[in-house]
XYZ file of C-alpha atoms in Angstrom:
450
model
C 108.430 145.134 112.748
C 110.177 147.704 110.561
C 108.405 148.159 107.210
C 110.373 147.487 104.046
C 110.698 150.292 101.519
C 108.526 149.953 98.398
C 111.664 149.395 96.315
C 112.737 146.456 98.481
C 113.363 142.908 97.317
C 111.257 139.925 98.363
C 111.644 136.178 97.841
C 108.700 133.832 98.443
C 109.616 130.235 99.294
C 106.696 127.852 98.759
C 106.345 124.420 100.353
C 103.611 121.837 99.975
C 100.776 121.383 97.530
C 99.437 123.223 94.498
C 97.001 125.120 96.731
C 99.978 126.721 98.436
C 101.476 127.459 95.034
C 98.388 129.449 94.067
C 98.413 131.313 97.390
C 102.030 132.307 96.854
C 101.364 133.404 93.276
C 98.528 135.664 94.408
C 100.653 137.097 97.214
C 103.547 137.727 94.835
C 101.241 139.593 92.479
C 100.107 141.880 95.280
C 103.672 142.490 96.394
C 104.789 143.373 92.887
C 101.849 145.715 92.455
C 103.087 147.612 95.508
C 106.402 148.286 93.829
C 108.380 145.532 95.548
C 110.859 143.571 93.465
C 110.497 139.787 93.452
C 113.653 137.663 93.368
C 113.880 133.904 93.078
C 117.027 133.505 95.197
C 116.358 134.047 98.924
C 119.994 135.062 99.386
C 119.301 138.131 97.236
C 116.188 139.234 99.148
C 115.761 141.777 101.916
C 112.596 139.967 103.011
C 112.050 136.204 102.798
C 108.480 134.899 103.069
C 108.205 131.161 103.739
C 104.782 129.787 102.795
C 104.692 126.574 104.814
C 102.946 123.213 104.689
C 101.771 121.425 107.830
C 99.990 118.425 106.326
C 102.143 115.475 107.469
C 105.392 114.974 109.408
C 107.667 115.103 106.362
C 106.076 118.346 105.159
C 106.379 119.895 108.619
C 110.084 119.067 108.784
C 110.676 120.485 105.323
C 108.904 123.704 106.309
C 110.841 124.066 109.564
C 114.114 123.495 107.704
C 113.168 126.247 105.234
C 112.386 128.644 108.102
C 115.709 127.899 109.757
C 117.565 128.439 106.491
C 115.874 131.826 106.119
C 116.707 132.902 109.676
C 120.310 131.817 109.109
C 120.470 134.190 106.136
C 119.075 136.934 108.340
C 121.686 136.232 111.015
C 124.450 136.495 108.475
C 123.131 139.724 106.957
C 125.321 141.903 109.170
C 128.434 140.309 107.660
C 127.878 139.557 104.025
C 124.137 139.156 103.389
C 121.161 141.397 102.726
C 118.225 139.650 104.429
C 116.742 141.798 107.193
C 113.288 140.221 107.627
C 111.813 136.738 107.666
C 108.048 136.218 107.563
C 106.342 132.842 107.861
C 102.868 132.070 106.510
C 100.709 129.115 105.572
C 99.497 125.914 107.156
C 102.322 125.228 109.622
C 102.138 128.793 110.906
C 98.352 128.590 111.173
C 98.512 125.406 113.200
C 101.586 125.894 115.385
C 102.026 129.652 115.593
C 102.524 129.873 119.353
C 105.055 127.030 119.402
C 106.947 128.511 116.450
C 107.043 131.961 118.034
C 108.695 130.393 121.073
C 111.060 128.022 119.290
C 112.118 130.218 116.333
C 111.923 133.731 117.708
C 114.194 135.206 115.004
C 111.201 135.255 112.644
C 109.757 138.772 112.368
C 106.156 137.714 111.899
C 103.982 134.618 111.738
C 100.820 134.617 109.623
C 98.138 131.988 109.046
C 96.504 130.706 105.885
C 94.086 133.638 105.724
C 96.433 136.411 106.873
C 97.986 137.396 103.558
C 96.546 140.898 103.635
C 98.225 141.361 107.014
C 101.491 140.363 105.368
C 100.956 143.150 102.870
C 100.206 145.613 105.651
C 103.534 144.741 107.252
C 105.232 146.392 104.278
C 103.918 149.760 105.354
C 100.447 151.078 106.280
C 100.430 153.848 103.691
C 100.804 151.447 100.773
C 98.122 149.151 102.196
C 95.627 152.004 102.646
C 96.209 153.602 99.276
C 95.978 150.361 97.317
C 92.762 148.856 98.568
C 91.774 145.263 97.801
C 89.773 144.768 94.647
C 89.033 141.011 94.510
C 89.453 140.840 90.755
C 92.583 142.953 90.455
C 94.310 141.719 93.590
C 93.325 138.078 93.530
C 93.375 137.376 89.824
C 94.931 139.711 87.277
C 98.031 140.447 89.329
C 98.856 136.818 90.057
C 102.482 135.903 89.281
C 102.655 132.419 87.786
C 105.482 130.208 89.007
C 104.478 127.371 86.687
C 105.451 127.360 82.999
C 103.367 129.801 80.993
C 101.317 127.092 79.293
C 99.605 125.686 82.395
C 98.341 126.984 85.717
C 96.455 125.767 88.743
C 93.151 127.417 89.578
C 91.804 127.013 93.096
C 88.027 126.857 92.851
C 87.429 126.705 96.592
C 89.204 126.855 99.924
C 88.918 124.682 103.041
C 86.982 121.473 103.617
C 83.820 120.352 105.435
C 84.563 116.622 105.394
C 85.277 114.883 108.724
C 88.091 112.578 107.534
C 89.642 111.292 110.743
C 93.263 111.400 109.538
C 93.201 114.886 108.030
C 94.136 118.197 109.665
C 93.258 120.380 106.672
C 90.020 121.749 108.217
C 92.078 122.760 111.276
C 94.491 124.724 109.092
C 92.254 125.866 106.248
C 88.803 126.096 107.819
C 85.501 125.059 106.307
C 84.686 124.843 102.620
C 84.316 128.183 100.819
C 83.544 128.167 97.092
C 84.565 131.027 94.840
C 81.874 132.362 92.512
C 81.542 131.087 88.963
C 81.903 134.652 87.674
C 85.188 135.210 89.511
C 86.619 131.908 88.297
C 85.522 132.576 84.741
C 87.203 135.990 84.877
C 90.403 134.441 86.214
C 90.384 131.860 83.413
C 89.991 134.639 80.847
C 92.933 136.559 82.330
C 95.116 133.440 82.289
C 94.097 132.629 78.720
C 94.978 136.164 77.612
C 98.548 135.451 78.745
C 98.878 132.328 76.615
C 97.625 129.636 78.985
C 96.773 126.302 77.317
C 95.938 123.998 80.242
C 93.869 124.909 83.293
C 94.164 122.521 86.238
C 91.276 122.826 88.705
C 92.213 122.196 92.345
C 90.530 122.348 95.750
C 90.451 120.344 98.942
C 87.329 118.733 97.435
C 86.434 119.916 93.952
C 83.141 117.974 93.780
C 81.786 119.862 96.824
C 81.995 123.055 94.779
C 78.983 125.359 95.019
C 77.174 123.606 97.856
C 77.891 126.478 100.238
C 77.134 129.519 98.090
C 74.724 128.099 95.496
C 72.910 125.545 97.646
C 73.825 122.594 95.414
C 76.880 120.993 93.841
C 77.484 123.119 90.757
C 80.832 121.844 89.486
C 79.196 120.749 86.226
C 77.916 124.273 85.597
C 81.357 125.728 86.391
C 83.007 123.341 83.931
C 80.557 124.345 81.203
C 81.313 128.030 81.755
C 85.075 127.498 81.746
C 84.836 125.593 78.470
C 83.566 128.792 76.824
C 86.798 130.654 77.569
C 88.715 131.191 74.340
C 92.360 130.127 74.292
C 92.217 127.407 76.924
C 92.447 124.016 75.223
C 92.679 121.594 78.159
C 90.789 121.662 81.458
C 91.865 119.039 84.003
C 89.962 118.130 87.179
C 91.807 117.192 90.365
C 90.816 116.272 93.960
C 87.339 114.859 93.350
C 85.918 113.361 96.554
C 84.266 109.968 95.872
C 81.424 110.122 98.435
C 78.300 111.803 96.990
C 80.054 112.329 93.669
C 77.896 114.607 91.444
C 77.198 112.408 88.428
C 76.187 115.331 86.197
C 79.907 116.161 86.092
C 80.450 112.976 84.070
C 77.998 114.130 81.389
C 79.871 117.418 80.996
C 83.255 115.675 80.919
C 82.009 113.259 78.269
C 80.502 115.995 76.107
C 83.051 118.795 76.290
C 86.158 118.415 74.132
C 88.198 120.854 76.219
C 87.879 118.732 79.365
C 90.569 116.082 79.193
C 89.311 112.593 79.900
C 91.222 112.393 83.158
C 90.026 112.433 86.769
C 91.953 112.591 90.012
C 89.822 110.980 92.743
C 91.593 110.110 96.022
C 89.916 107.008 97.487
C 92.476 106.515 100.341
C 91.624 102.856 101.041
C 89.627 99.824 99.917
C 88.635 98.115 103.173
C 85.144 99.178 104.216
C 86.178 98.846 107.847
C 89.209 101.124 107.396
C 87.134 103.574 105.356
C 84.656 103.687 108.227
C 87.392 104.512 110.729
C 88.749 107.080 108.272
C 85.243 108.601 108.191
C 85.233 108.730 104.414
C 81.492 108.245 104.027
C 81.773 105.448 101.466
C 82.254 101.668 101.265
C 84.451 99.541 99.026
C 81.455 98.363 97.052
C 80.221 101.922 96.477
C 83.731 102.953 95.425
C 83.953 100.127 92.899
C 80.487 100.944 91.559
C 81.449 104.594 91.137
C 84.661 103.703 89.290
C 82.688 101.399 86.991
C 80.128 104.109 86.317
C 82.817 106.684 85.533
C 84.490 104.339 83.075
C 81.183 103.360 81.509
C 80.075 106.952 80.940
C 83.512 108.229 79.833
C 85.180 105.405 77.870
C 88.962 105.568 77.935
C 89.148 107.968 80.878
C 92.427 108.028 82.799
C 91.849 107.640 86.547
C 94.328 108.766 89.185
C 93.942 108.056 92.897
C 95.864 108.231 96.172
C 95.963 105.713 99.009
C 97.129 105.682 102.628
C 99.000 102.749 104.168
C 99.497 102.175 107.876
C 96.283 103.691 109.207
C 96.043 102.632 112.893
C 93.267 100.085 112.301
C 94.715 98.638 109.080
C 95.303 94.949 109.785
C 97.404 92.619 107.629
C 94.195 91.248 106.160
C 92.888 94.720 105.325
C 96.164 95.611 103.645
C 95.871 92.445 101.560
C 92.414 93.682 100.597
C 94.004 96.961 99.505
C 96.560 95.045 97.416
C 93.754 93.135 95.727
C 91.883 96.374 95.088
C 94.907 97.972 93.358
C 95.239 94.961 91.076
C 91.551 94.854 90.223
C 90.829 98.557 89.759
C 93.657 99.098 87.240
C 94.097 102.788 88.000
C 96.111 104.661 85.392
C 97.985 106.706 88.010
C 98.407 106.080 91.719
C 100.134 107.783 94.651
C 100.647 106.256 98.100
C 101.146 108.094 101.407
C 102.124 106.536 104.705
C 99.876 107.411 107.644
C 100.955 110.383 109.746
C 99.415 110.832 113.198
C 98.148 114.408 113.439
C 97.207 116.295 116.604
C 93.634 117.498 116.714
C 92.264 114.889 114.315
C 89.673 112.332 115.408
C 92.090 109.479 114.554
C 94.783 110.815 116.879
C 93.492 108.906 119.963
C 93.914 105.656 117.997
C 97.661 106.074 118.367
C 100.211 105.093 115.747
C 100.679 101.352 116.350
C 102.042 100.309 112.947
C 105.848 100.730 112.754
C 107.114 103.159 110.161
C 109.166 100.426 108.508
C 105.994 98.397 107.979
C 104.180 101.426 106.558
C 107.002 101.898 104.062
C 106.958 98.171 103.180
C 103.264 98.383 102.400
C 103.781 101.561 100.417
C 106.529 99.908 98.319
C 104.361 96.869 97.738
C 101.514 98.983 96.354
C 103.910 100.853 94.088
C 105.266 97.532 92.804
C 101.750 96.358 91.986
C 100.871 99.652 90.350
C 104.010 99.608 88.228
C 102.903 96.270 86.780
C 99.499 97.781 85.978
C 101.055 100.944 84.541
C 103.479 99.060 82.298
C 100.668 96.937 80.884
C 98.733 100.100 80.111
C 101.783 101.688 78.472
C 102.198 98.660 76.198
C 98.569 98.897 75.046
C 99.218 102.473 73.925
C 101.994 101.541 71.482
C 100.867 102.502 67.992
C 98.218 104.938 69.219
C 97.921 108.495 67.922
C 97.770 111.098 70.657
C 98.022 114.808 71.323
C 100.789 116.053 73.575
C 101.439 119.371 75.278
C 105.157 120.099 74.849
C 106.907 120.833 78.170
C 110.573 121.129 77.218
C 113.179 120.452 74.541
C 116.497 118.670 75.046
C 118.747 118.054 72.070
C 116.886 116.135 69.405
C 114.053 115.250 71.761
C 110.961 116.995 73.042
C 109.227 115.999 76.262
C 105.483 116.374 76.639
C 102.364 115.248 78.448
C 99.295 113.567 77.003
C 95.791 113.726 78.415
C 96.771 110.839 80.720
C 99.231 113.012 82.632
C 98.715 115.871 85.068
C 101.629 118.288 85.459
C 104.281 117.614 88.092
C 102.810 114.321 89.359
C 102.414 112.032 86.334
C 104.441 110.711 83.425
C 106.107 112.249 80.371
C 106.473 111.047 76.825
C 109.742 111.494 74.918
C 109.246 112.639 71.332
C 111.837 112.136 68.611
C 111.778 114.922 66.058
C 113.596 115.038 62.731
C 116.068 117.815 61.995
C 113.374 119.801 60.166
C 110.793 119.564 62.938
C 110.509 122.427 65.374
C 107.888 122.652 68.102
C 107.488 125.560 70.474
C 107.375 124.689 74.160
C 103.858 125.252 75.453
C 102.139 124.194 72.227
C 100.469 120.962 71.154
C 101.791 118.293 68.814
C 100.241 115.170 67.312
C 102.372 112.119 68.069
C 102.427 108.360 67.633
C 103.517 106.201 70.567
C 106.300 103.861 69.439
C 107.571 102.154 72.597
C 107.328 101.943 76.382
C 110.529 102.787 78.243
C 111.858 101.151 81.407
C 110.139 102.199 84.610
C 113.263 103.816 86.051
C 113.624 106.252 83.161
C 112.719 109.932 83.404
C 110.093 109.261 80.745
C 107.812 106.288 80.336
C 106.841 106.411 76.656
C 108.658 107.188 73.429
C 107.011 108.560 70.308
C 107.498 110.288 66.988
C 105.852 113.352 65.495
C 103.074 112.794 63.000
């Protein structure tokens, strides 16, 4: 593979989840530090790096399409383009490298989820040797944010040790590996120095944090340390695994003002039998008891979860149980995936007996139920005074998020400002909720400035 000159242009195309986003941001920081110029438009890049997702069928297809689009640009470079190299990284490449090398041979190099330093080396051995890899400089301070300046994701660990039967993440990402508290605290300080207001903590399982390198679950201690970082005003916790949930985390969340009273906890299903086949390590009763305990210890907390419909052993009766669960639990936010049969997982031998149309029907039904729950909750918020982080301005309106809403996945509130009111994007504003909009609107709540 011919190395690119240090003055070359690179475009990084990112697919999949927020964990991939962070990986790409770190990679982009290292590339820029080497003197390479980052461009957003792949058509303007000499090298295109596609950071793929291989989680479920839809994500795989999206990643393959992105690879093919990049190789098409390379093919056309001789006529009117500039792309001379295409590199592929991430989960799909980690999992299907040999197949991809055979099927899409125009790609100049395939790299896995832990091969990013090899990507850097492909830009020339002299640069790689002279730079070195300081974990703080290379992994933190040089990160190029692709999110708006006021919020960022921070990956507190990599990989997963859980044996969930439907999930291929351990195959692609390996076992759980926590980052040190000191490194994460330093990263938070660097982000805060650049104007960050909201820090969103992500992992494959955030509540497992510390068990590998500290010998116990130390998420609560990490949260306490991050709350000391000046400048950061909101800390949001995502991807909390329900089994063996560390309850000391609830005490910290309840006592620290910077931690928004919001928790993302994917429960995946309600039927104890399905949960057993999913190998989730928890029952419906234990899940309900945990939810009750969370709400009791943190009054008013917003709970988000995700569910899976169409798991191979999910009978009609067990789906009805899931419907009942959604109605009873009254989650504030809810996402629903349809089951995807994945090679190498322990559920793969069960087959995929439920038709895709039925999976989608069940998914739609859960969303219908959740919309009823969500609208009731919106109506109860009318008249309330809340704090919103302003995301954008359009005409006479501002759009923001309250503590109930994680970036990119949850709702927005539309804020009417008078002609004399000006709010900078990325800052906070005190608002009063005045009405709940229709469910098909871009926003779900309307408000006025206080």
